Coordinates of C-alpha atoms in Angstrom, one line a residue:
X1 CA -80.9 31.7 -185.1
X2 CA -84.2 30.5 -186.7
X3 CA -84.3 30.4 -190.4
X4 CA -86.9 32.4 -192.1
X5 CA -88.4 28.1 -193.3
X6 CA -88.1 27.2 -190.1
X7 CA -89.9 31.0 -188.8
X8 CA -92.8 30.2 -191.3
X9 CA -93.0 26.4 -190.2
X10 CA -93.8 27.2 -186.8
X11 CA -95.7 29.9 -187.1
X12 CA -98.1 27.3 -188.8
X13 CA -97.8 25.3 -186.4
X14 CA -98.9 27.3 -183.6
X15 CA -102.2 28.9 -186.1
X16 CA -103.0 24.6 -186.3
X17 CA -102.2 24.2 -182.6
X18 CA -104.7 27.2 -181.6
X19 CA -107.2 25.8 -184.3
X20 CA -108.0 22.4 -182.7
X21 CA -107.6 23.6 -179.2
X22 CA -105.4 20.7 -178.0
X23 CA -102.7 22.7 -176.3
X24 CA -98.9 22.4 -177.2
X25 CA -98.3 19.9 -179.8
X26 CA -95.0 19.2 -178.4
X27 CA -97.1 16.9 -175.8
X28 CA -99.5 15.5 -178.1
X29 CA -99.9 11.3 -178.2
X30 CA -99.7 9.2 -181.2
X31 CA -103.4 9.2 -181.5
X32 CA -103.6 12.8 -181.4
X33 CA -101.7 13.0 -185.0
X34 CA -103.9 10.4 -186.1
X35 CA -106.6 12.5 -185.6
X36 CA -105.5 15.7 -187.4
X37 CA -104.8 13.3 -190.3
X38 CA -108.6 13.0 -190.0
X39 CA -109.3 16.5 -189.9
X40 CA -106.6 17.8 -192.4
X41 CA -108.5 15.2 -194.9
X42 CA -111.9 16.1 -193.5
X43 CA -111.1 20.2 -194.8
X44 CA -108.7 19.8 -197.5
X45 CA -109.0 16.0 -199.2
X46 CA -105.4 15.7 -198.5
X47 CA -104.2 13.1 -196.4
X48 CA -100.8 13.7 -194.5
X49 CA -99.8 10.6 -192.2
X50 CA -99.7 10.8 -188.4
X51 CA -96.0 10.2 -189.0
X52 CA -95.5 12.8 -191.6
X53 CA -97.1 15.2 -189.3
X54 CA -95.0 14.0 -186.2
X55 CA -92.2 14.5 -188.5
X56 CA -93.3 18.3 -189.1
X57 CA -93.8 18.8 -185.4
X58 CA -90.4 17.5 -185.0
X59 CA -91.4 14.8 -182.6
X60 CA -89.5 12.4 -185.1
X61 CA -85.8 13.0 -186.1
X62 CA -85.8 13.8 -189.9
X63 CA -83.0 15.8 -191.8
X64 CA -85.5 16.4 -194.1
X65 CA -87.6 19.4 -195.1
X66 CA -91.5 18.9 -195.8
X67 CA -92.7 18.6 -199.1
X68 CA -94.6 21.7 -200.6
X69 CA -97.4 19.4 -200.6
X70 CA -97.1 19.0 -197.3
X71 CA -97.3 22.2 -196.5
X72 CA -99.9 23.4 -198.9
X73 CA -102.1 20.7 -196.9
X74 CA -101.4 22.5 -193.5
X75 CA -102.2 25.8 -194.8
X76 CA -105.4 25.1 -195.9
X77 CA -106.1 23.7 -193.1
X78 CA -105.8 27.2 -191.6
X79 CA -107.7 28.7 -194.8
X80 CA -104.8 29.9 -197.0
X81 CA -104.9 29.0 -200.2
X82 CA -101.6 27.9 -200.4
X83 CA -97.6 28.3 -198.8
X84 CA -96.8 30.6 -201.1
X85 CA -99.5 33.1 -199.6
X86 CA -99.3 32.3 -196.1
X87 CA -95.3 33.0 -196.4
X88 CA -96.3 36.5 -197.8
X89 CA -99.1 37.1 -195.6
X90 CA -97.3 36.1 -192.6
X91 CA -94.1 38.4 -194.3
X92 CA -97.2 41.5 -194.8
X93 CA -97.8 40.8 -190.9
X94 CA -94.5 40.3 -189.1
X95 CA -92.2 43.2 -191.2
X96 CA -90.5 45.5 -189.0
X97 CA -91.4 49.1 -190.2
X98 CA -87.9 50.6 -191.4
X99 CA -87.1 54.3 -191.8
X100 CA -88.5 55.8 -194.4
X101 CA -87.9 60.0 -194.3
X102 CA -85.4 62.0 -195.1
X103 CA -82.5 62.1 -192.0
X104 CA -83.9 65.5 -191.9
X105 CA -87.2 65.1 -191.3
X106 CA -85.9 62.1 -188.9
X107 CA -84.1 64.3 -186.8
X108 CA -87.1 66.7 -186.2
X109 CA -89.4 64.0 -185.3
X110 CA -86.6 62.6 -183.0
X111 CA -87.4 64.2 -179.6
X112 CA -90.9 63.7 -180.1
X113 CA -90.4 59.8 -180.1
X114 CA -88.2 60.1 -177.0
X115 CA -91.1 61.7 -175.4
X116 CA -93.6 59.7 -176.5
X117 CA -91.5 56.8 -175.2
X118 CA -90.5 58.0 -172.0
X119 CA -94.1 58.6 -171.0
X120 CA -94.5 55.0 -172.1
X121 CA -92.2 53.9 -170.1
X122 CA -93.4 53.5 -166.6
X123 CA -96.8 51.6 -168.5
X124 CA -94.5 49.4 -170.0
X125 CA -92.3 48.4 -166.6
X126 CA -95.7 47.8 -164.8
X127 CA -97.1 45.9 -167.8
X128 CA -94.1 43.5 -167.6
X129 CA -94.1 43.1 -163.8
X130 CA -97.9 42.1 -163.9
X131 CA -97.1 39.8 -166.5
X132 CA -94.4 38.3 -165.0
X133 CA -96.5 38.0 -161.8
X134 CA -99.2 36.5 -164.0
X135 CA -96.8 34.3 -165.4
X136 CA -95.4 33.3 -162.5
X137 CA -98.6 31.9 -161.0
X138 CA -99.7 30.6 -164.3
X139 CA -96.8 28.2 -164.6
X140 CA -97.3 27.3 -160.9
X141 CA -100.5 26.2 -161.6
X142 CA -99.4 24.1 -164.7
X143 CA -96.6 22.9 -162.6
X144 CA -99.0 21.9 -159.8
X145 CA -101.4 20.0 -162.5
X146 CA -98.0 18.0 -163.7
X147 CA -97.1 16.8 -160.8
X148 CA -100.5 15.6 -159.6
X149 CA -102.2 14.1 -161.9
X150 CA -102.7 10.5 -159.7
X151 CA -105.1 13.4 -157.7
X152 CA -107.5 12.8 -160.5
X153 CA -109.8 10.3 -161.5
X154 CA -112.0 9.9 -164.6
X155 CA -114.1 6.7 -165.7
X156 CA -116.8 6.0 -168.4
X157 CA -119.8 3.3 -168.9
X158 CA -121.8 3.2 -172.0
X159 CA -125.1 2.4 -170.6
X160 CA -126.3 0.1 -173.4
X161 CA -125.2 -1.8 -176.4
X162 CA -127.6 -0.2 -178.7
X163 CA -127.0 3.2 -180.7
X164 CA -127.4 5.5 -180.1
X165 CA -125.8 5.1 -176.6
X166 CA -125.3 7.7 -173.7
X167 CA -122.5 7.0 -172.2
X168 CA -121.9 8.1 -168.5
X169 CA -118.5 9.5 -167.5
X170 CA -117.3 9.4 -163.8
X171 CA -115.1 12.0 -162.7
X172 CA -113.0 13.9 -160.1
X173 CA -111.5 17.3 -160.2
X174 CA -112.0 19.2 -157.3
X175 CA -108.0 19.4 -156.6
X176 CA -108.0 21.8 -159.7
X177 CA -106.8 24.9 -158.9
X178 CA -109.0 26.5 -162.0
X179 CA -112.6 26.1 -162.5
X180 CA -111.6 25.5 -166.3
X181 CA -112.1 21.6 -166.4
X182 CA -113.2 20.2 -169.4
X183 CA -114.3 16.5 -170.6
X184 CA -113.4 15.6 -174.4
X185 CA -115.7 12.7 -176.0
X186 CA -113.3 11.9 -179.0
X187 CA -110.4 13.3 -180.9
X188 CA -113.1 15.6 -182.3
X189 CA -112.0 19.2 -179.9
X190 CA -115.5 20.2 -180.9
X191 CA -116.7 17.7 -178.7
X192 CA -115.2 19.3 -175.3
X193 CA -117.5 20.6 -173.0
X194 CA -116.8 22.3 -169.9
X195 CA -117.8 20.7 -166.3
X196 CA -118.2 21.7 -162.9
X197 CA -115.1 21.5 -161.3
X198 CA -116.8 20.2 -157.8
X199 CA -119.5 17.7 -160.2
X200 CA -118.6 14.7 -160.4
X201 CA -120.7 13.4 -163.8
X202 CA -121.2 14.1 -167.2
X203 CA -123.2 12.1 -169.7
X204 CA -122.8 12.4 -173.8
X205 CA -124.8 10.7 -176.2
X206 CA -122.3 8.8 -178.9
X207 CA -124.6 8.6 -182.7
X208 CA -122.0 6.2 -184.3
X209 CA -119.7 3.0 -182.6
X210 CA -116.1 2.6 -183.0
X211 CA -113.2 3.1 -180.6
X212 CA -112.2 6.4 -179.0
X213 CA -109.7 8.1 -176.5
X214 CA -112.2 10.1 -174.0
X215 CA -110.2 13.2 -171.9
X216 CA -110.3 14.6 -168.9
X217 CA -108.5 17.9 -169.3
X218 CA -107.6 21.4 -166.8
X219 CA -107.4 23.9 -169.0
X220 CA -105.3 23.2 -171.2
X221 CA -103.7 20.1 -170.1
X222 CA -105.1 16.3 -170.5
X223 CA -104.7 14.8 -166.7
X224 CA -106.4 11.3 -167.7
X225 CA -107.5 9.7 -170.9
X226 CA -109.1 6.3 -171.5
X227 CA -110.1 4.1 -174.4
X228 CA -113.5 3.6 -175.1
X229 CA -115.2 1.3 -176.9
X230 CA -118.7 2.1 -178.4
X231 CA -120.4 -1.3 -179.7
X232 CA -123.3 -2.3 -181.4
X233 CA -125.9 -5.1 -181.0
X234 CA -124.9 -7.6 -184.1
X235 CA -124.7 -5.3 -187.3
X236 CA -126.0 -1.5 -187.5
X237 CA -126.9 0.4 -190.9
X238 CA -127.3 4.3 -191.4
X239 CA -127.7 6.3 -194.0
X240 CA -125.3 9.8 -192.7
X241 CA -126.9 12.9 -192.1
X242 CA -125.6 15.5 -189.6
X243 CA -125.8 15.8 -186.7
X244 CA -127.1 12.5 -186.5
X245 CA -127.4 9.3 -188.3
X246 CA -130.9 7.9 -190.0
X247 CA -130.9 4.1 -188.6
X248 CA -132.4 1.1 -190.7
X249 CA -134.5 -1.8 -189.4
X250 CA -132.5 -4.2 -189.7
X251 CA -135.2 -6.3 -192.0
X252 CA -134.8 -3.3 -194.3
X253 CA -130.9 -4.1 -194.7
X254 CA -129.9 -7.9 -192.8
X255 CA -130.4 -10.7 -195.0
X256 CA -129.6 -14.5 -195.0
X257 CA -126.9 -14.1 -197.7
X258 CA -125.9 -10.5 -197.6
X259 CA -126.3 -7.1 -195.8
X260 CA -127.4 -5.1 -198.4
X261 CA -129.3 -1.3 -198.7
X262 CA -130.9 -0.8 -202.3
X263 CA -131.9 2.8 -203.7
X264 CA -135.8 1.8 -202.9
X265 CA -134.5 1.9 -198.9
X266 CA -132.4 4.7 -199.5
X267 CA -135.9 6.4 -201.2
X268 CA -138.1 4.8 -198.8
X269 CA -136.1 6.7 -195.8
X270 CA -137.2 10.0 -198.2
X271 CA -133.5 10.7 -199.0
X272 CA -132.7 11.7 -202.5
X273 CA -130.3 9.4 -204.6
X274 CA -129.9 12.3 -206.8
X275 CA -127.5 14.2 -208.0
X276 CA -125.9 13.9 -204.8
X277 CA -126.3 10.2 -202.9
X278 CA -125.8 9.9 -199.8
X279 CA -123.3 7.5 -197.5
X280 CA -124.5 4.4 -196.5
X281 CA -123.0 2.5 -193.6
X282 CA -123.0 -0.6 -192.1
X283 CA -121.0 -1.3 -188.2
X284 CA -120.0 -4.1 -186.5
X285 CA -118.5 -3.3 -183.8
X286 CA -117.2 -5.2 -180.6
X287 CA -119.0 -8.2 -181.3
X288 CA -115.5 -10.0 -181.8
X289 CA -112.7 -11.5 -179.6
X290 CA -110.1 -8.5 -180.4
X291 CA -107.1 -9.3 -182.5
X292 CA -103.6 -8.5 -183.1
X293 CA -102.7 -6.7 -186.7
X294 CA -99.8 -8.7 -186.3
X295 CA -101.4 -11.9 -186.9
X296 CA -105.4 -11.6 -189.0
X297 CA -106.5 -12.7 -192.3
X298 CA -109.7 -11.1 -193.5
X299 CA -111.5 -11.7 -196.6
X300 CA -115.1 -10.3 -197.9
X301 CA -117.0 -9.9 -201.2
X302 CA -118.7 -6.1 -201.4
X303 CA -120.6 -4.6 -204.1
X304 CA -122.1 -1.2 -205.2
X305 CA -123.9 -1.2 -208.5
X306 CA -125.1 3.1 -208.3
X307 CA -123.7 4.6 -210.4
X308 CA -125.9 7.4 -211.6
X309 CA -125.5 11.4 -211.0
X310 CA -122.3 12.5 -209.0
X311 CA -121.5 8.7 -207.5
X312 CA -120.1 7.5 -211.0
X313 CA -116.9 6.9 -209.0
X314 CA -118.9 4.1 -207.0
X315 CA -117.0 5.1 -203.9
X316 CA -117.0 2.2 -201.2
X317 CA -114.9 1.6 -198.0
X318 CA -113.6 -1.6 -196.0
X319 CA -112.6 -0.6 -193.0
X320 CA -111.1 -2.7 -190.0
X321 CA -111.7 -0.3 -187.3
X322 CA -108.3 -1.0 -184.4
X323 CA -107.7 0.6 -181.2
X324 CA -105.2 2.6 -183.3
X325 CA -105.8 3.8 -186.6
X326 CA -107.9 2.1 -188.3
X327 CA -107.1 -0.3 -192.0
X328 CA -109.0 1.0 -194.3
X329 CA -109.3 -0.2 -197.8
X330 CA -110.7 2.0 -200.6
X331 CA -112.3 1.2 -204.0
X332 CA -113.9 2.3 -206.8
X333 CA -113.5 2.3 -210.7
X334 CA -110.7 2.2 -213.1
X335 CA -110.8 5.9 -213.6
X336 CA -110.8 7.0 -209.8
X337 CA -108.3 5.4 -208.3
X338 CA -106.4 8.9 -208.3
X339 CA -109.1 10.1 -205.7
X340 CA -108.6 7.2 -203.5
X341 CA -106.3 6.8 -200.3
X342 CA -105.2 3.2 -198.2
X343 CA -104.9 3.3 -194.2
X344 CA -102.3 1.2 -192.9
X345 CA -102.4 1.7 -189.2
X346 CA -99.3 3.0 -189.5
X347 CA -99.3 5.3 -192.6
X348 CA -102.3 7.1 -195.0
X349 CA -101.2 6.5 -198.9
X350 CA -102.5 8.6 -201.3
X351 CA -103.8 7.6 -205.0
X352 CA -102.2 10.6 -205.7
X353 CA -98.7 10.2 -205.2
X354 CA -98.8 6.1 -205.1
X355 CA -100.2 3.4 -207.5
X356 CA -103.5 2.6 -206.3
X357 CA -105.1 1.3 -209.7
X358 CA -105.6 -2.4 -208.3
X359 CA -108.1 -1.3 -206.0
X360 CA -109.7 -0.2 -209.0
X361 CA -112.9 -2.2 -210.2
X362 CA -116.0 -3.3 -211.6
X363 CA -118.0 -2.5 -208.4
X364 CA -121.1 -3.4 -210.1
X365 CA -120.4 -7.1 -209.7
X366 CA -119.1 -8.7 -206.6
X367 CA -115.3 -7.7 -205.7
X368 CA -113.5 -10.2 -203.6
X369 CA -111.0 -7.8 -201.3
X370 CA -108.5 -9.7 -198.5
X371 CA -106.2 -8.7 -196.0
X372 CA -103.4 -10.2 -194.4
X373 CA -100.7 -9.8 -191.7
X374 CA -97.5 -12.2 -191.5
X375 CA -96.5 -9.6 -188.8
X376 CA -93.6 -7.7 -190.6
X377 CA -96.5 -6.4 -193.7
X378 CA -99.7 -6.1 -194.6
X379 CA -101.0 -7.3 -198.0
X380 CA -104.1 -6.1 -200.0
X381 CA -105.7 -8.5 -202.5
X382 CA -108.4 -7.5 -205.0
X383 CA -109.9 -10.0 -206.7
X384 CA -107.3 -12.6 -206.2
X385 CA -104.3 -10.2 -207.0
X386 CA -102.2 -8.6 -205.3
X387 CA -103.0 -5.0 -205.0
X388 CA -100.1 -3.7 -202.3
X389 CA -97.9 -4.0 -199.7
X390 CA -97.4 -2.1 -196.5
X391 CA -94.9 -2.9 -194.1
X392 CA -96.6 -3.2 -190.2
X393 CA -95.3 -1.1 -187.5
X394 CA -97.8 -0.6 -185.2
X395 CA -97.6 -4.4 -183.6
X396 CA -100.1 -4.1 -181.0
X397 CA -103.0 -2.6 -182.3
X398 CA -106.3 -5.3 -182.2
X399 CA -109.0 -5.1 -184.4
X400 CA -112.4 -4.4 -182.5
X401 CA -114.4 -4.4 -185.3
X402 CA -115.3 -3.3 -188.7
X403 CA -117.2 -1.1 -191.1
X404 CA -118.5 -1.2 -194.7
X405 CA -119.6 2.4 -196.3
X406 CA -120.9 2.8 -200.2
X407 CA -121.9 6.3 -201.9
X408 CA -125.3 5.7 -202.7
X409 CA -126.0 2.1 -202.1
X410 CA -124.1 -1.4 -201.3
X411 CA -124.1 -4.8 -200.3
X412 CA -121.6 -7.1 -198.5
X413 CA -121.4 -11.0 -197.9
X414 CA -118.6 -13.8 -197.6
X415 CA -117.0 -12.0 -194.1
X416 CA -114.3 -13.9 -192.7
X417 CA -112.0 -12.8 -189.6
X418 CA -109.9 -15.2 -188.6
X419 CA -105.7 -15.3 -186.9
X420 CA -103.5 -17.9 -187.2
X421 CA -104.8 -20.2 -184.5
X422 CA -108.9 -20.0 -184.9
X423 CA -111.9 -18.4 -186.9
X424 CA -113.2 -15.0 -185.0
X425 CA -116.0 -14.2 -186.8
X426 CA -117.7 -15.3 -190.3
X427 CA -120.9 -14.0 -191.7
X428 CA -123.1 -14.2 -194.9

């Protein structure tokens, strides 16, 4: 028998399931989880780990019970303030309705149910027949898509190296029985479009680089997925606006010494500094032999001297962008560090819960940040000193490139990518 947690949990689960449209999260990969870390943060400003989440799915063996934290993150997800009112919510919803009239008055309303219920009958038995039909043919159909999925066939080419890119996807899906075929860009389901079953392309246009999973999918079920890499030509810079990007020449941002965007570009692009400062970006990606996690040391010197109206945190990303998740290495000042959270491929850490105050700093001056794998941990240095340790699971992810992002403004030099056997790539 399910316990009323457990009753609770699951009914979560299947509200988050229904939300992001990726079917049963009992078949949902690795990078899957990673991605609704991404969102979870993206909605709430909570990060919950890909293996904290597979842990709550139950794809990982934990005697364990989630953390109210935990699931106060999941149920805002959903748009409950917090567990304690989606429990009585879902309690409000779910209640049988119990007896509440006198035996008297019970008695007297008694053949009326029996009548009311006997006419219902007959509905009812058909009801269940047709939905046991429906049923039947439904799980046929999901049976038939399980056991043929070499029947299908789905391929991408981005047609330049330049962004944005359009990127051409190849595909074959005419042995669906169901005209409901879809084609998924990213991990993003708001990026699923529905395709002709008997087409056989579909382009997309891609605003930012970086590595994705694209999906082929019949109904409900993924049949083929595929990396994808989206690169850039040498270094890229955006200022970030929805739904797309503003780009930067880059004599406006690529220097001898340094990449760097100052407020007058920022200003010059006619986007306000204040109160509110936008993200700036810069991407290099692909431009690199790929390497192991298990085996890089990376070094570089960023800055970020704005300061004024809401970006007094100075806010700034590192971030070694992996066919996995991606390392990503926060900063900021002494007295935000609680707001910041560390990527580890493997794990999300949150200033809240864990000492982040080394990567606290004085981001109006150069910061020297390095990372390093002996392949059992990673190690993050600021400024010479050791700032934390992670210990590396995730052995075969490769770094593909990387990405530097600053509220408001920020400059970068002294980038060095190297493994234990050559320099890969060294800049400014």
């Amino acid at each position: 028998m399910i316990e009323n947690k457990d009753r609770y949990r699951l009914a979560c689960l299947r509200l988050i399931e229904k939300k992001v449209g990726w079917g049963d999260g009992s078949h949902w990969s690795n990078a899957d989880f990673e991605k609704l870390s991404n969102l979870i943060y993206e909605k709430t400003n909570v990060l919950l780990s890909a293996s904290t989440l597979k842990r709550v799915w139950g794809r990982v063996r934990y005697d364990g019970k989630p953390a109210i934290s935990t699931l106060d993150a999941l149920v805002n997800f959903i748009d409950y303030e917090n567990w304690r009112a989606f429990v009585v919510q879902y309690d409000e919803q779910t209640k049988q309705e119990t007896p509440t009239s006198p035996p008297k008055e019970r008695n007297a309303s008694k053949f009326r149910t029996r009548l009311i219920l006997s006419s219902l009958i007959v509905l009812v038995g058909l009801s269940v027949i047709f939905s046991f039909l429906n049923r039947k043919e439904e799980k046929a159909k999901t049976s038939h898509f399980t056991l043929s999925e070499k029947d299908f066939s789905f391929s991408s080419k981005p047609l330049t190296r330049s962004i944005p890119n359009s990127v051409i996807f190849t595909y074959d899906a005419s042995k669906a029985i169901v005209d409901s075929v879809f084609i998924q860009q990213t991990w993003d389901a708001n990026r699923r479009v529905q395709v002709p079953k008997d087409g056989n392309t579909h382009t997309a246009v891609y605003y930012e680089p970086g590595y994705y999973t694209a999906k082929l999918s019949i109904g409900d079920q993924v049949v083929k997925e595929h990396p994808l890499l989206v690169a850039t030509d040498g270094w890229l810079a955006t200022i970030d606006r929805k739904p797309i990007p503003i780009y930067l020449k880059k004599e406006w941002y690529l220097n001898k010494n340094q990449l760097s965007i100052p407020a007058r570009i920022v200003e010059h692009s006619k986007i306000s500094l204040l109160p509110n400062p936008p993200v700036v970006k810069f991407f290099n990606v692909g431009n690199f032999e790929p390497t192991s996690v298990s085996d890089f040391s990376f070094e570089v010197q960023v800055k970020n001297a704005f300061n004024d109206g809401s970006s007094a945190c100075q806010f700034s990303h590192i971030l070694l962008i992996t066919d996995a998740m991606p390392i990503a290495i926060p900063l900021s000042i002494k007295g935000c560090v609680s707001d910041l959270n560390l990527m580890t491929v493997d794990s999300v850490i949150s200033g809240k819960y864990t000492d982040l105050s080394k990567f606290g700093a004085d981001l109006s001056n150069w910061v020297k940040v390095a990372c390093r794998s002996d392949g059992k941990v990673l190690q993050f240095h600021v400024n010479n000193e050791k700032a934390f340790e992670a210990p590396l699971i995730s052995k075969n992810a490769k770094i593909v490139g990387m990405a530097y992002t600053f509220m408001g403004t920020g400059s970068v030099k002294g980038i060095k990518l190297s493994n234990s056997s050559k320099m890969l790539y060294k800049a400014f």
